[in-house]
XYZ file of N, CA and C in Angstrom:
657
model
N 34.344 41.439 -76.651
C 33.879 41.547 -77.791
C 34.443 40.326 -78.959
N 33.582 40.253 -80.345
C 33.939 38.996 -80.905
C 33.573 39.185 -82.284
N 35.274 38.923 -83.179
C 35.550 39.310 -84.042
C 35.460 37.995 -84.588
N 34.677 37.888 -86.861
C 34.990 37.010 -87.089
C 36.067 37.220 -87.474
N 37.011 36.221 -88.151
C 38.231 36.136 -89.360
C 38.380 35.156 -89.877
N 39.041 34.868 -90.932
C 39.472 33.969 -92.026
C 40.390 32.845 -91.398
N 39.985 31.858 -91.434
C 40.773 31.006 -90.761
C 42.457 30.720 -92.149
N 42.007 30.971 -93.491
C 42.968 30.540 -94.179
C 43.300 28.797 -94.316
N 42.424 28.254 -93.831
C 42.963 27.313 -94.453
C 41.491 26.094 -94.649
N 41.887 25.319 -95.764
C 40.137 24.504 -96.242
C 39.919 22.961 -95.306
N 41.349 22.451 -95.152
C 40.867 21.333 -94.089
C 40.642 21.747 -92.665
N 39.999 21.523 -91.943
C 39.562 21.647 -90.358
C 40.626 20.642 -89.669
N 41.298 21.133 -88.629
C 42.385 20.626 -87.761
C 41.444 19.580 -87.358
N 41.993 18.663 -86.423
C 41.258 17.753 -85.753
C 40.769 18.303 -84.106
N 39.579 18.010 -84.111
C 38.723 18.326 -83.074
C 39.915 18.307 -81.168
N 39.704 17.053 -81.486
C 40.202 16.171 -80.174
C 41.936 16.340 -80.285
N 42.635 16.332 -80.862
C 43.784 17.579 -81.360
C 43.959 18.246 -80.832
N 43.143 19.428 -80.911
C 43.152 20.652 -80.243
C 43.044 21.075 -78.786
N 41.565 19.877 -78.933
C 41.500 19.541 -77.039
C 42.516 19.196 -75.952
N 43.167 18.364 -76.710
C 44.330 17.633 -76.102
C 45.645 19.219 -76.045
N 45.415 19.540 -76.792
C 46.287 20.414 -76.893
C 46.561 21.728 -75.505
N 45.284 21.652 -76.039
C 44.585 22.799 -74.763
C 44.741 22.189 -73.052
N 44.576 21.267 -73.360
C 44.389 20.080 -72.013
C 45.742 20.510 -71.059
N 46.884 20.019 -72.165
C 48.346 20.472 -72.039
C 48.596 22.104 -71.701
N 48.359 22.955 -72.148
C 48.190 23.923 -72.330
C 48.090 24.617 -70.521
N 46.989 23.875 -70.935
C 46.010 24.511 -68.979
C 47.277 23.618 -68.200
N 48.009 22.894 -68.748
C 48.604 22.058 -67.210
C 49.852 22.883 -66.777
N 50.255 24.568 -67.238
C 50.912 25.003 -66.759
C 50.860 26.208 -66.296
N 48.848 26.594 -66.016
C 48.248 27.270 -65.690
C 47.996 27.266 -64.398
N 48.857 27.844 -63.655
C 48.639 28.334 -62.346
C 47.332 29.858 -62.221
N 47.676 30.551 -63.161
C 46.589 31.457 -62.196
C 45.371 32.208 -63.681
N 44.703 32.745 -63.457
C 43.667 33.434 -64.809
C 42.361 34.190 -64.100
N 41.834 34.829 -64.759
C 40.869 35.124 -63.791
C 39.262 34.598 -65.559
N 38.465 34.810 -64.360
C 37.010 33.885 -64.830
C 35.771 34.535 -64.653
N 35.397 34.968 -65.838
C 33.307 35.470 -65.907
C 33.009 34.518 -65.839
N 31.663 35.093 -65.137
C 30.560 33.920 -65.593
C 29.495 34.256 -65.144
N 28.723 34.002 -66.463
C 26.873 34.610 -66.660
C 25.780 33.275 -66.347
N 25.248 33.110 -65.763
C 24.073 31.643 -66.750
C 23.018 32.101 -65.795
N 21.972 31.045 -66.235
C 20.412 31.602 -65.887
C 20.088 32.691 -66.114
N 20.480 33.536 -67.479
C 19.447 34.353 -67.935
C 20.058 35.613 -67.539
N 21.116 35.369 -67.039
C 21.907 36.717 -66.374
C 21.231 37.339 -65.322
N 20.952 36.363 -64.169
C 20.344 36.423 -63.604
C 21.702 36.042 -62.039
N 22.487 35.220 -62.601
C 24.075 34.699 -62.009
C 25.043 35.432 -62.125
N 26.165 35.990 -62.003
C 27.032 36.881 -62.302
C 28.029 36.563 -61.567
N 29.463 36.218 -61.511
C 30.655 36.217 -60.877
C 32.259 36.641 -61.551
N 32.704 36.607 -61.229
C 33.767 37.723 -61.303
C 34.756 37.483 -60.587
N 35.921 36.388 -61.072
C 36.650 35.609 -60.122
C 38.610 35.247 -60.633
N 39.368 35.774 -59.801
C 40.868 35.726 -59.812
C 41.117 34.849 -59.158
N 41.814 33.908 -59.878
C 42.729 32.380 -59.199
C 43.700 32.653 -59.113
N 44.288 32.532 -58.402
C 45.983 32.870 -57.740
C 46.164 30.860 -57.321
N 45.930 30.219 -57.456
C 46.107 28.800 -57.369
C 47.334 28.136 -56.692
N 48.449 28.809 -57.452
C 50.022 28.945 -56.714
C 50.212 29.047 -55.760
N 49.211 30.191 -55.315
C 49.656 31.082 -53.965
C 47.610 30.408 -52.828
N 47.646 29.095 -53.286
C 46.327 28.675 -52.612
C 45.223 29.912 -51.467
N 45.221 30.588 -52.800
C 43.917 32.046 -52.945
C 43.095 32.145 -53.634
N 41.646 32.157 -53.812
C 40.729 33.021 -54.668
C 39.993 33.895 -53.719
N 39.451 34.397 -54.683
C 38.784 35.806 -54.900
C 37.308 36.033 -56.023
N 36.336 36.292 -55.569
C 35.455 36.595 -56.059
C 34.201 37.272 -55.696
N 33.439 38.173 -56.617
C 32.287 38.270 -56.680
C 31.843 37.962 -57.122
N 30.269 37.965 -56.494
C 28.716 37.237 -57.214
C 27.432 38.049 -57.223
N 27.230 38.095 -57.760
C 25.812 39.124 -57.894
C 24.270 37.866 -58.450
N 23.434 37.766 -57.325
C 22.337 37.127 -57.713
C 21.131 37.879 -57.794
N 20.204 38.013 -59.103
C 19.117 38.755 -58.916
C 18.029 38.069 -58.482
N 17.137 38.860 -56.974
C 16.373 38.135 -56.842
C 15.115 38.208 -57.778
N 14.012 37.758 -57.740
C 12.438 37.718 -57.774
C 12.284 38.574 -56.350
N 11.424 39.927 -57.697
C 10.534 40.608 -57.026
C 11.286 41.011 -55.547
N 13.140 41.108 -55.393
C 13.694 41.365 -54.183
C 15.420 42.146 -54.668
N 15.821 42.707 -54.115
C 17.137 44.260 -54.566
C 17.698 42.365 -54.808
N 19.036 43.126 -55.178
C 19.683 41.868 -56.208
C 21.067 41.753 -55.027
N 21.337 40.586 -54.916
C 22.446 40.272 -53.697
C 23.488 40.007 -54.313
N 24.459 40.911 -53.668
C 25.754 41.153 -54.065
C 26.968 40.200 -52.879
N 28.142 39.502 -52.829
C 28.507 39.322 -52.445
C 30.159 39.199 -52.210
N 31.046 39.418 -51.799
C 32.346 39.378 -52.215
C 33.301 38.146 -51.056
N 33.698 37.101 -52.290
C 34.825 36.095 -51.067
C 36.088 35.795 -51.388
N 36.289 35.448 -49.968
C 37.863 35.055 -50.401
C 38.381 33.966 -49.568
N 39.240 33.191 -50.160
C 38.945 32.095 -49.876
C 40.696 31.304 -49.853
N 41.200 30.594 -48.603
C 42.544 30.330 -48.629
C 43.039 28.550 -48.296
N 43.946 28.579 -47.833
C 44.062 27.096 -48.045
C 43.320 26.817 -46.837
N 43.042 27.589 -45.382
C 42.228 27.128 -44.598
C 40.934 27.589 -44.086
N 40.616 28.750 -44.849
C 39.813 29.109 -44.526
C 38.700 30.084 -45.734
N 37.990 30.401 -45.676
C 36.439 31.430 -46.513
C 36.211 32.194 -45.799
N 36.225 33.559 -46.463
C 35.620 34.564 -45.907
C 34.678 35.322 -47.149
N 33.680 35.649 -46.229
C 32.844 36.337 -46.835
C 32.140 37.971 -45.913
N 31.391 38.952 -47.414
C 30.894 39.836 -46.718
C 29.654 40.232 -47.792
N 28.836 40.523 -47.518
C 27.746 40.873 -48.471
C 28.032 42.830 -48.937
N 28.033 42.968 -50.020
C 27.667 44.004 -50.472
C 26.974 45.424 -50.373
N 25.719 44.124 -51.168
C 24.363 44.571 -51.511
C 23.579 43.784 -51.037
N 22.137 44.327 -51.160
C 21.623 45.414 -50.947
C 22.395 46.197 -49.488
N 22.479 45.424 -48.727
C 23.063 46.446 -47.564
C 24.574 45.752 -47.026
N 25.124 46.191 -46.775
C 26.647 45.772 -46.474
C 27.013 45.081 -45.425
N 27.607 44.295 -45.031
C 27.581 43.424 -44.147
C 29.620 43.223 -43.923
N 29.841 43.207 -43.087
C 31.501 42.763 -42.809
C 32.053 41.802 -42.703
N 33.369 41.369 -42.360
C 34.079 40.213 -43.384
C 33.223 39.175 -42.224
N 32.844 38.245 -42.540
C 32.851 36.836 -41.587
C 33.670 35.504 -42.108
N 34.165 35.069 -41.385
C 34.295 33.595 -41.603
C 33.564 32.046 -41.379
N 33.299 31.473 -42.210
C 31.853 30.619 -42.283
C 32.681 28.931 -41.516
N 34.367 29.415 -41.277
C 34.574 28.090 -40.550
C 35.895 27.523 -41.698
N 36.545 26.517 -40.941
C 37.230 26.082 -41.766
C 37.095 25.482 -42.691
N 37.800 26.043 -44.228
C 37.618 24.464 -45.433
C 38.957 23.935 -46.001
N 38.573 23.370 -46.488
C 39.716 22.894 -47.236
C 39.762 23.700 -48.317
N 40.564 23.904 -49.227
C 40.607 24.364 -50.590
C 39.840 23.931 -51.659
N 39.540 24.983 -52.443
C 38.550 24.602 -53.515
C 38.375 23.510 -54.458
N 37.375 22.528 -54.216
C 37.989 21.050 -55.353
C 37.694 21.667 -56.859
N 37.159 22.844 -56.964
C 36.929 23.357 -58.166
C 38.341 23.437 -59.125
N 38.238 24.990 -59.632
C 38.865 25.706 -60.531
C 40.343 24.573 -60.369
N 40.515 25.213 -59.213
C 42.394 25.500 -58.838
C 42.733 23.727 -58.534
N 41.549 22.423 -57.856
C 42.130 21.660 -58.486
C 42.489 21.186 -59.525
N 41.179 21.506 -60.493
C 41.983 21.287 -61.911
C 42.475 21.557 -62.389
N 43.163 22.524 -62.243
C 44.636 22.662 -62.480
C 45.975 22.509 -61.951
N 45.765 22.368 -60.704
C 46.955 21.920 -60.116
C 46.926 19.754 -59.825
N 45.751 19.471 -60.513
C 46.133 18.138 -60.568
C 45.773 17.779 -62.146
N 46.818 17.897 -62.945
C 46.562 18.313 -64.358
C 45.945 16.315 -65.013
N 47.072 16.020 -64.483
C 46.613 14.307 -64.384
C 45.100 13.640 -64.267
N 44.338 14.071 -63.532
C 42.978 13.816 -63.410
C 42.375 15.211 -64.430
N 41.743 14.735 -65.223
C 40.984 14.797 -66.276
C 39.820 13.742 -66.884
N 38.942 13.746 -65.701
C 37.720 13.175 -66.322
C 36.364 13.914 -66.300
N 35.692 13.116 -66.410
C 34.107 13.691 -67.165
C 33.405 14.129 -65.975
N 32.627 15.310 -65.716
C 32.068 15.172 -63.957
C 30.928 15.511 -64.497
N 30.178 15.103 -63.336
C 28.945 15.144 -64.022
C 28.079 16.545 -63.071
N 29.357 17.604 -62.608
C 28.815 18.760 -61.770
C 29.330 19.738 -63.075
N 28.402 20.369 -63.614
C 28.212 21.100 -64.807
C 27.952 22.707 -64.318
N 27.608 22.990 -62.851
C 27.142 23.962 -62.392
C 28.238 25.443 -62.537
N 27.384 26.501 -63.104
C 28.011 27.512 -63.400
C 28.123 28.473 -62.471
N 28.326 27.741 -60.827
C 28.908 28.958 -59.847
C 30.120 29.124 -59.344
N 30.312 30.785 -59.667
C 31.632 30.784 -58.483
C 33.207 29.897 -59.294
N 33.773 28.797 -58.087
C 34.855 28.187 -58.317
C 34.186 26.549 -58.367
N 33.183 25.957 -59.148
C 32.638 25.167 -59.253
C 33.726 24.984 -60.448
N 33.643 23.359 -60.492
C 34.720 22.925 -61.659
C 34.093 22.931 -63.095
N 32.801 23.644 -62.622
C 32.319 23.667 -64.099
C 32.069 24.150 -64.568
N 33.156 25.408 -63.995
C 33.132 26.965 -64.921
C 34.668 26.486 -65.736
N 35.485 24.974 -65.659
C 36.451 25.422 -66.251
C 36.604 23.583 -66.800
N 35.427 23.283 -67.377
C 35.563 21.967 -67.247
C 36.660 20.965 -68.578
N 37.009 20.062 -68.143
C 37.922 19.200 -68.971
C 37.244 19.390 -70.614
N 37.377 19.603 -71.222
C 36.778 19.254 -72.619
C 36.886 18.207 -73.425
N 38.606 17.759 -73.297
C 39.550 16.676 -73.935
C 38.290 14.985 -73.064
N 37.903 15.460 -72.042
C 37.577 14.430 -71.494
C 35.832 14.924 -72.113
N 35.279 15.507 -72.212
C 33.811 15.940 -72.997
C 34.038 15.117 -74.297
N 34.793 15.176 -75.200
C 35.002 14.984 -76.164
C 35.249 13.325 -76.774
N 35.630 12.773 -75.722
C 36.051 11.582 -75.337
C 35.105 10.486 -74.989
N 33.805 10.894 -74.395
C 32.781 10.142 -74.182
C 32.165 9.736 -75.403
N 31.217 8.758 -74.819
C 30.841 7.637 -76.096
C 30.119 8.583 -76.661
N 29.881 8.058 -78.400
C 28.767 8.839 -78.890
C 28.906 10.299 -78.884
N 30.262 11.171 -78.721
C 30.728 12.934 -78.560
C 30.700 12.557 -79.926
N 30.454 13.897 -80.875
C 30.993 14.274 -82.118
C 31.624 15.939 -81.311
N 32.777 16.129 -82.253
C 33.507 17.480 -82.466
C 33.025 18.026 -83.302
N 33.014 19.381 -83.499
C 32.963 20.027 -85.219
C 33.674 21.128 -84.584
N 34.288 21.668 -85.352
C 34.917 23.050 -85.522
C 33.860 23.810 -86.654
N 33.597 24.968 -86.019
C 32.661 25.440 -86.395
C 33.026 26.816 -87.340
N 33.737 27.278 -86.860
C 34.103 28.487 -87.888
C 35.350 29.105 -86.419
N 36.199 29.983 -87.440
C 36.972 30.838 -86.458
C 36.670 32.631 -86.038
N 37.300 32.847 -85.334
C 36.964 34.100 -84.270
C 38.046 34.719 -83.284
N 37.503 36.053 -83.286
C 38.233 36.184 -82.516
C 37.250 36.631 -81.193
N 38.239 36.254 -79.788
C 37.548 36.496 -78.537
C 38.528 38.057 -77.651
N 37.792 39.273 -77.697
C 39.181 40.268 -76.922
C 40.536 40.526 -78.161
N 40.577 40.231 -79.523
C 41.639 40.237 -80.321
C 42.203 38.753 -80.577
N 41.845 38.349 -79.411
C 42.941 36.622 -79.434
C 41.928 35.701 -80.247
N 43.059 34.851 -81.639
C 41.907 34.741 -82.743
C 41.983 32.924 -82.195
N 40.979 32.777 -82.805
C 40.438 31.251 -81.999
C 39.986 30.598 -82.639
N 39.775 29.170 -82.572
C 39.035 28.275 -83.455
C 38.176 28.194 -82.059
N 36.589 28.039 -83.594
C 35.361 27.820 -81.993
C 34.871 25.964 -82.297
N 35.059 25.384 -81.636
C 34.396 23.668 -81.258
C 33.523 23.422 -80.477
N 32.328 22.900 -80.960
C 31.258 22.493 -80.232
C 31.474 21.084 -80.319
N 31.122 20.548 -78.996
C 31.069 19.531 -78.377
C 29.683 18.987 -77.993
N 28.856 17.758 -79.144
C 27.730 17.401 -78.513
C 27.809 15.905 -78.669
N 26.580 15.281 -77.929
C 26.323 13.941 -77.790
C 25.143 14.157 -79.286
N 25.464 11.927 -79.617
C 25.066 12.027 -80.794
C 23.467 11.790 -80.923
N 23.224 11.553 -79.534
C 21.632 11.187 -79.036
C 20.841 12.370 -78.958
N 21.706 13.694 -78.733
C 21.276 14.678 -78.688
C 20.476 15.228 -77.203
N 20.350 14.374 -76.357
C 19.746 14.647 -75.350
C 20.592 15.628 -74.287
N 21.778 15.299 -73.594
C 22.769 16.365 -73.620
C 22.781 17.417 -73.879
N 22.759 18.545 -73.115
C 23.202 20.115 -74.125
C 25.006 20.261 -74.745
N 24.589 20.474 -75.911
C 26.230 20.830 -76.584
C 26.905 21.348 -75.557
N 28.478 21.716 -75.795
C 29.285 22.425 -75.047
C 29.669 23.171 -76.196
N 30.638 24.424 -76.483
C 30.920 25.140 -77.130
C 32.271 26.055 -76.695
N 33.264 25.458 -77.408
C 34.559 26.219 -76.662
C 35.401 26.704 -77.509
N 35.956 27.799 -77.326
C 36.467 29.086 -78.563
C 38.311 28.631 -77.551
N 38.900 28.353 -78.109
C 40.711 27.709 -78.332
C 41.158 28.587 -78.984
N 42.402 29.637 -78.429
C 43.326 30.078 -79.090
C 43.949 29.725 -79.560
N 44.336 30.297 -80.961
C 45.464 29.371 -82.097
C 46.385 29.612 -81.292
N 47.006 30.826 -81.177
C 48.330 30.715 -80.621
C 49.089 29.628 -79.061
N 48.491 30.044 -78.503
C 49.002 29.124 -76.785
C 47.404 27.938 -76.913
N 46.402 28.246 -77.505
C 45.611 26.648 -77.124
C 45.195 27.103 -75.776
N 44.872 27.922 -75.084
C 43.951 28.035 -73.957
C 42.406 28.513 -74.394
N 41.892 28.101 -73.696
C 40.525 28.326 -74.096
C 40.337 29.822 -73.274
N 39.389 30.583 -74.476
C 38.706 31.886 -73.968
C 37.169 31.822 -73.569
N 36.660 30.963 -74.218
C 35.219 31.086 -73.890
C 34.897 30.058 -73.833
N 33.469 29.719 -73.264
C 32.564 28.753 -73.372
C 31.369 29.045 -72.749
N 30.742 28.093 -73.973
C 28.969 28.149 -73.981
C 28.560 26.917 -73.287
N 27.932 26.404 -72.284
C 27.224 25.231 -72.275
C 25.407 25.194 -72.833
N 24.987 24.553 -73.534
C 23.926 24.523 -74.162
C 23.968 25.391 -75.546
N 22.990 25.527 -76.397
C 22.541 26.314 -77.784
C 23.238 27.796 -77.750
N 23.726 28.345 -78.572
C 24.599 29.227 -78.466
C 23.313 30.537 -78.476
N 22.249 30.206 -79.129
C 21.224 31.578 -79.036
C 20.671 31.568 -77.643
N 20.990 30.139 -76.838
C 19.708 30.301 -75.741
C 20.677 29.604 -74.797
N 22.246 30.462 -74.312
C 23.077 29.253 -73.209
C 22.473 29.766 -72.207
N 22.253 27.939 -71.435
C 22.484 28.052 -70.421
C 23.644 28.176 -69.438
N 24.916 29.295 -70.168
C 25.521 29.925 -69.108
C 26.763 30.172 -70.333
N 27.738 31.180 -70.122
C 28.767 31.622 -70.429
C 29.697 31.713 -69.741
N 30.994 31.228 -69.845
C 32.105 32.008 -68.948
C 33.253 32.497 -70.603
N 34.405 33.225 -69.858
C 35.073 33.699 -70.226
C 36.150 33.845 -69.563
N 37.422 33.859 -70.578
C 38.559 33.649 -69.481
C 39.711 34.459 -70.303
N 40.883 34.555 -69.227
C 41.621 35.957 -69.620
C 42.887 36.477 -68.638
N 43.684 36.754 -68.434
C 44.691 36.817 -67.816
C 45.552 35.856 -67.017
N 45.633 34.205 -68.164
C 46.321 33.844 -68.071
C 48.031 34.027 -67.023
N 48.147 33.409 -66.493
C 49.754 33.405 -65.708
C 50.326 34.318 -65.277
N 49.028 35.701 -64.939
C 49.244 36.897 -64.571
C 49.506 36.986 -62.355
N 50.010 37.757 -62.110
C 49.865 37.704 -60.158
C 49.117 38.531 -60.031
N 48.295 38.008 -59.499
C 47.049 38.625 -58.462
C 47.396 39.298 -57.323
N 47.288 40.604 -57.020
C 47.073 40.404 -55.017
C 45.773 40.982 -55.095
N 45.430 39.765 -54.006
C 44.337 39.563 -53.716
C 44.452 40.075 -51.993
N 43.794 40.860 -52.050
C 43.749 41.414 -50.068
C 42.594 40.559 -49.722
N 43.572 39.690 -48.503
C 42.721 39.104 -47.379
C 42.495 39.813 -46.047
N 41.153 39.605 -45.911
C 40.547 39.669 -45.396
C 41.118 40.205 -43.408
N 40.552 41.258 -42.852
C 41.566 41.802 -41.426
C 42.471 40.323 -40.911
N 43.542 40.794 -40.291
C 43.990 39.776 -40.026
C 43.490 39.730 -38.578
N 42.848 39.922 -37.663
C 42.191 39.501 -36.425
C 40.921 38.624 -36.787
N 40.555 38.627 -37.846
C 39.859 37.313 -38.081
C 40.598 35.700 -38.651
N 41.749 36.444 -38.640
C 43.054 34.532 -38.359
C 42.736 34.655 -40.629
N 44.010 33.619 -40.608
C 42.967 33.175 -41.909
C 44.957 32.372 -42.119
């Protein structure tokens, strides 16, 4: 839910400073929930990241053209990735083989010193594009950071910042940064009226009880 509110300030804060503060706030984060939607809602994912435990869990739904939607559940530990299909037909857990722990969101949170611009901007489950380094975005050459307005996300007052390339070739990125703790609460890639993808963030620092697959599969 979005709620507009007045900032009460005549002068907008410095965008790069705010984004740097956000990076510093994320340095202390090791768990959160993320909801992802892209491709006009044909792909959705709900994710729990317990990066301090090296465990992630998510369900993802893909709406298939002229076919039933595909819904799957995934659990990944430090060694293995487990996946099962929930829809259209339920299929029991399968282990896809030995995996290294995801390089995406958890790697970003556990390696805060490595905040480089990434060309991988995909909004797929645990890819790093779902929680990109906004400060690195803002410091790319030819980039403008604009404070659009203030707005609340689920009751959390946020500053809304748009990061755009001066050449207008790359799509803009808009991020909602909480006024209180400086953690991002929402991210849109592309034009807000016609976004390529929308990500929301919640439950920072919460403890998640992620149920692991049956022990006979091993983990």
